[in-house]
PDB file of C-alpha atoms in Angstrom:
ATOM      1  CA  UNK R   1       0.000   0.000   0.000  1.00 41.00           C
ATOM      2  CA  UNK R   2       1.591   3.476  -1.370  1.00 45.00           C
ATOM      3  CA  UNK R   3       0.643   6.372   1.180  1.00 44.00           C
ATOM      4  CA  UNK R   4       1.111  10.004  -0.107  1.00 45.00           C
ATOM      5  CA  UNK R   5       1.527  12.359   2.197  1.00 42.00           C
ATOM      6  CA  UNK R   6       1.166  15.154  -0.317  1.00 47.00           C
ATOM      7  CA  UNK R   7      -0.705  18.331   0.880  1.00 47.00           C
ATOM      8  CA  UNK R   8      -0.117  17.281   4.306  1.00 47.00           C
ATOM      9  CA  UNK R   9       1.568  19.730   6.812  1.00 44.00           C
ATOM     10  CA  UNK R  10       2.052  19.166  10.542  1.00 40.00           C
ATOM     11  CA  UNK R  11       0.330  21.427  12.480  1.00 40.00           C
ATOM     12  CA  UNK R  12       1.991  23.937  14.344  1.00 42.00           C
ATOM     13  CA  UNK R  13       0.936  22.686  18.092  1.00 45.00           C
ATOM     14  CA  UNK R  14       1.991  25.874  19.522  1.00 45.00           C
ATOM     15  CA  UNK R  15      -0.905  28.322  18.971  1.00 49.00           C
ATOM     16  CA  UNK R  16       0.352  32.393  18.783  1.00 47.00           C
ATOM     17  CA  UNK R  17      -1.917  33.022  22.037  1.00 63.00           C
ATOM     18  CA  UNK R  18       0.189  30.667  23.770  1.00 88.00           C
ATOM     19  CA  UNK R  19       2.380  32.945  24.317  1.00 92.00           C
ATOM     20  CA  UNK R  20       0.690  34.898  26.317  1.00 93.00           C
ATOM     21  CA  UNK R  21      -0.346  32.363  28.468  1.00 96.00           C
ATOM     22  CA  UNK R  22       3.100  31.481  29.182  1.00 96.00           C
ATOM     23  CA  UNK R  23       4.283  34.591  30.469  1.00 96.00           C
ATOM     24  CA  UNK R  24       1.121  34.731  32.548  1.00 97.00           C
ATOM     25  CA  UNK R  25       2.327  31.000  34.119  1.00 98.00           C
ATOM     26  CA  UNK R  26       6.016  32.834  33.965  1.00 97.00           C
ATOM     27  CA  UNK R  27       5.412  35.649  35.894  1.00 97.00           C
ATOM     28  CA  UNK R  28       2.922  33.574  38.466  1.00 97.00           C
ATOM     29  CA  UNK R  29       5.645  31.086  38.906  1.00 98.00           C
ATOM     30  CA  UNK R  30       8.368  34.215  39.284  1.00 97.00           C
ATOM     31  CA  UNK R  31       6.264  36.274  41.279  1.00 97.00           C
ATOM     32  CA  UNK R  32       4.261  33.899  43.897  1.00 97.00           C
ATOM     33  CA  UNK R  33       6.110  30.604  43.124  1.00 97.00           C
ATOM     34  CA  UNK R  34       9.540  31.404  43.562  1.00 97.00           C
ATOM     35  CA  UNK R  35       9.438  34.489  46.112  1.00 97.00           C
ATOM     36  CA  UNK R  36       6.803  33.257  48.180  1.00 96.00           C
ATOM     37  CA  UNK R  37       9.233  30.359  48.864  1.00 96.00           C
ATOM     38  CA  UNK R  38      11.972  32.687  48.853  1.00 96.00           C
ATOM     39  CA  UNK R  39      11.005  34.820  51.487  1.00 95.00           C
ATOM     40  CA  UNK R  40       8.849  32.335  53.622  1.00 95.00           C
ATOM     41  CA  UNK R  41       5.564  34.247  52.644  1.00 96.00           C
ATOM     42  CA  UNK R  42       3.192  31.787  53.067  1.00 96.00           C
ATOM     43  CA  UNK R  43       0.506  33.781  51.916  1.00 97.00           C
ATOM     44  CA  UNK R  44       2.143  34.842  49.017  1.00 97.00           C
ATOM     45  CA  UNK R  45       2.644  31.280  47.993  1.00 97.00           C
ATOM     46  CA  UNK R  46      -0.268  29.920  48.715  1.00 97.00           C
ATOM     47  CA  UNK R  47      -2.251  32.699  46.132  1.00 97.00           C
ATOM     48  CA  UNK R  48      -0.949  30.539  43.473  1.00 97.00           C
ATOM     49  CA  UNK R  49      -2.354  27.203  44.828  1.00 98.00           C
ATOM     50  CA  UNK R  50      -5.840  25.636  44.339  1.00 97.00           C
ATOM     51  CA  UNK R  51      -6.828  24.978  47.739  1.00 95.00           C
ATOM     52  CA  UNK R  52      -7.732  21.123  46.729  1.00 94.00           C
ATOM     53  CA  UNK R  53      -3.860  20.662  45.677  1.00 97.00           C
ATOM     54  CA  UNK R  54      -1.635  17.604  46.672  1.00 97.00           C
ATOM     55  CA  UNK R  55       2.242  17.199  46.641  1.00 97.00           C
ATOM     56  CA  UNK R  56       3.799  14.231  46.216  1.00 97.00           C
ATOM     57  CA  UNK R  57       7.294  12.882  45.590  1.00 96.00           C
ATOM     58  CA  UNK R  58      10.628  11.632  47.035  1.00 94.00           C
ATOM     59  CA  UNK R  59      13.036  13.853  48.956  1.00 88.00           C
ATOM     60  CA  UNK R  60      16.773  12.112  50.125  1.00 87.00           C
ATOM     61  CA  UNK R  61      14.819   8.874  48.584  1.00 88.00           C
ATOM     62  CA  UNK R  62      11.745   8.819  50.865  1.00 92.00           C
ATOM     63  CA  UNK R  63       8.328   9.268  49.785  1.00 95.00           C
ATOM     64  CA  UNK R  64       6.774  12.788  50.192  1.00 92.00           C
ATOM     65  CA  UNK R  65       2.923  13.963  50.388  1.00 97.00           C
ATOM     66  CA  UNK R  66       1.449  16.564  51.313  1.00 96.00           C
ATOM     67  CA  UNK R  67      -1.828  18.368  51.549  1.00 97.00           C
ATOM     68  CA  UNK R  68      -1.222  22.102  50.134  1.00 97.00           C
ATOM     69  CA  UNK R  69      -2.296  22.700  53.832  1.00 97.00           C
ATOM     70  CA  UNK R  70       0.309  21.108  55.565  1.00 97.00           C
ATOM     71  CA  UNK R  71       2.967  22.052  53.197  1.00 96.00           C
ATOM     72  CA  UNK R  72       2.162  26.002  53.529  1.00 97.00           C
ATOM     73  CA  UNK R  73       2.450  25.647  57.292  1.00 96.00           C
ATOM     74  CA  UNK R  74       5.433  24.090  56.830  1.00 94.00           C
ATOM     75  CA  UNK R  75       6.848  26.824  54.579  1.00 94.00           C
ATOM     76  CA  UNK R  76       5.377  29.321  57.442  1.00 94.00           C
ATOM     77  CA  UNK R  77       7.332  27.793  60.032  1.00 95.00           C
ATOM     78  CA  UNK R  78      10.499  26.995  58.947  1.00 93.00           C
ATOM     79  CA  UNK R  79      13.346  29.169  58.455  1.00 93.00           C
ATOM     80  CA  UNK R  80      13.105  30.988  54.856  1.00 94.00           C
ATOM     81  CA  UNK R  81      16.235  30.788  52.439  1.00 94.00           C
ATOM     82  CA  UNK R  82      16.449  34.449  52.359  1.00 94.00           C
ATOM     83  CA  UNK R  83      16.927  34.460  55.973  1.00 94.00           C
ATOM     84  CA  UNK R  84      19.551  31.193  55.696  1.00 92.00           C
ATOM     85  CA  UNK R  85      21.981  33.253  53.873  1.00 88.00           C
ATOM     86  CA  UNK R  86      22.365  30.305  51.702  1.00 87.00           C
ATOM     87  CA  UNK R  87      22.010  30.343  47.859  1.00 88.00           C
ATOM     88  CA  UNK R  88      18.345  30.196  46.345  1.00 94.00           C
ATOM     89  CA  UNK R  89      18.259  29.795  42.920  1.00 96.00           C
ATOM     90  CA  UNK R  90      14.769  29.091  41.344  1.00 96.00           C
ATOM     91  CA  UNK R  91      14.606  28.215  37.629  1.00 97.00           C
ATOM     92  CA  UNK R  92      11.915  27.682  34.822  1.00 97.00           C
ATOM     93  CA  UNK R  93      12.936  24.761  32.305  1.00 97.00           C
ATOM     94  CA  UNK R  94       9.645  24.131  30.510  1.00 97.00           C
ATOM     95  CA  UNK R  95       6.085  25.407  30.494  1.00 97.00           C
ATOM     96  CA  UNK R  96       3.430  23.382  27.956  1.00 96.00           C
ATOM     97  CA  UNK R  97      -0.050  24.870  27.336  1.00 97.00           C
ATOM     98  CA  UNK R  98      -2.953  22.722  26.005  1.00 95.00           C
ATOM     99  CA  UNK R  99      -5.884  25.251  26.361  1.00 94.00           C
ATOM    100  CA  UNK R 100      -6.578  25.782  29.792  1.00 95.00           C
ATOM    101  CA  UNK R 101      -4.377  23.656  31.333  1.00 97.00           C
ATOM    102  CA  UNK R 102      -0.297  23.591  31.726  1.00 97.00           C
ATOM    103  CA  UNK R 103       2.848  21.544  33.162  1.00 98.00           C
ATOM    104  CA  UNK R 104       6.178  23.553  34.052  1.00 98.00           C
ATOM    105  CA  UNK R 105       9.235  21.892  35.206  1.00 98.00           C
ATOM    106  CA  UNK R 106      11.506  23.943  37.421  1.00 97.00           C
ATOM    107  CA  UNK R 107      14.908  23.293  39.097  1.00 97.00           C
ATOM    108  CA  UNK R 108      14.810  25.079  42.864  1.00 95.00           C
ATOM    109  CA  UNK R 109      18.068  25.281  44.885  1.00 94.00           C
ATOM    110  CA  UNK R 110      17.875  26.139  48.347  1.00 92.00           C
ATOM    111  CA  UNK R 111      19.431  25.006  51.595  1.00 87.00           C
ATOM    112  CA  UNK R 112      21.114  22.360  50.259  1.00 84.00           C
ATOM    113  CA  UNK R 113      18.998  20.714  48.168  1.00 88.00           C
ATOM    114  CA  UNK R 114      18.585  20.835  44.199  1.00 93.00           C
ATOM    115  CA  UNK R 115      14.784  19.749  43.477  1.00 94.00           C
ATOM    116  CA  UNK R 116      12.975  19.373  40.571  1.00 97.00           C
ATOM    117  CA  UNK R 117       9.484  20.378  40.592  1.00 97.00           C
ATOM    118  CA  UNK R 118       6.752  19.742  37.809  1.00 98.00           C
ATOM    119  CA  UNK R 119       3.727  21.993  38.255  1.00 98.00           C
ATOM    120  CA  UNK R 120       0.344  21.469  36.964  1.00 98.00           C
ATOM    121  CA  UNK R 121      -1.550  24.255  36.485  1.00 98.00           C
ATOM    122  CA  UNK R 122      -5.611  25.284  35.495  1.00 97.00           C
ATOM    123  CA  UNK R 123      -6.614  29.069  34.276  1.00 96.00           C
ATOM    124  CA  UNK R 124      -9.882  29.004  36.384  1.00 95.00           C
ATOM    125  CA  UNK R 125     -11.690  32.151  36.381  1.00 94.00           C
ATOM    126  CA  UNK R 126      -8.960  33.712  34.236  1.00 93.00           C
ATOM    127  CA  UNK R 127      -6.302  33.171  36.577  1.00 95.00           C
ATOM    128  CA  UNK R 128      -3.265  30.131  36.526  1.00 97.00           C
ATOM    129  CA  UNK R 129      -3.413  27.981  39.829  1.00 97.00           C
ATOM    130  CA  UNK R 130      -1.321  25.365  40.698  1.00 98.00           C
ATOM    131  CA  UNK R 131      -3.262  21.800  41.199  1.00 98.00           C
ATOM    132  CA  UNK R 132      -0.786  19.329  41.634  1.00 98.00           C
ATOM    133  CA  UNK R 133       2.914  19.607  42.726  1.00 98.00           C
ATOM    134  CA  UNK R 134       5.103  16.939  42.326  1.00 98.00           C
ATOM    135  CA  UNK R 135       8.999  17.123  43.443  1.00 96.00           C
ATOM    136  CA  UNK R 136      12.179  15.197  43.626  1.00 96.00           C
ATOM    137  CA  UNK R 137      15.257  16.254  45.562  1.00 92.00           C
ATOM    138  CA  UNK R 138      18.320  15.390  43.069  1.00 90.00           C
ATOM    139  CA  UNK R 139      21.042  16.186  45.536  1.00 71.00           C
ATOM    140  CA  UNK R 140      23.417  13.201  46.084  1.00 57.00           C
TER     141      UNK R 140
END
């Protein structure tokens, strides 16, 4: 069986508007993600969560959950990294957008760990929430 392919261009999966939408989930993650863990403002951080969100993962090889709850207190009570003195670095690798929905993978140093996070957010009511984190510490 011949197949011609002639005619036939891939779509371009990346739609202009796009765009937008990823410097909206840019600045969220640079503005609340990153400086709300930065700073140990768990109010500021927690704007940028659905209030139904889990974490889960591994950090130093053990298995991690945690309601967005519990993990916001924790960030509340522990000692921020701007007040460690020791280096915070918080980078965006990736952000995908499929209509209303989007993944970004980040690398966060702090203290001394080197984690990888993958965010998934939803625009609800015009605005990009996290709701689901998942993390793994890749410090050896």
């Amino acid at each position: 069986m011949l197949w011609t392919f002639q005619g036939i261009k891939a779509q371009n999966t990346i739609k202009m508007d796009n765009q937008t939408e990823v410097a909206a989930i840019t600045a969220a993650i640079e503005n609340y993600y990153f400086k709300g863990i930065y700073e140990g403002d768990e109010k500021l951080l927690g704007s940028i969560f659905h209030p139904g969100t889990l974490l889960f993962g591994d950090v130093k090889g053990e298995p991690y959950f945690k309601t967005i709850d519990l993990y916001l207190e924790g960030v509340k009570n522990r000692q921020s990294p701007k007040d460690s003195g020791k280096p915070f670095k918080g980078e965006i690798l990736n952000i995908k957008v499929v209509n209303s929905i989007a993944v970004a993978e980040l690398n966060l140093k702090m203290y001394d760990f080197n984690y990888r996070d993958f965010l998934s957010f939803h625009k609800i009511n015009g605005k990009w929430l996290i709701v689901n984190k998942m993390l793994t510490d890749l410090s050896e």
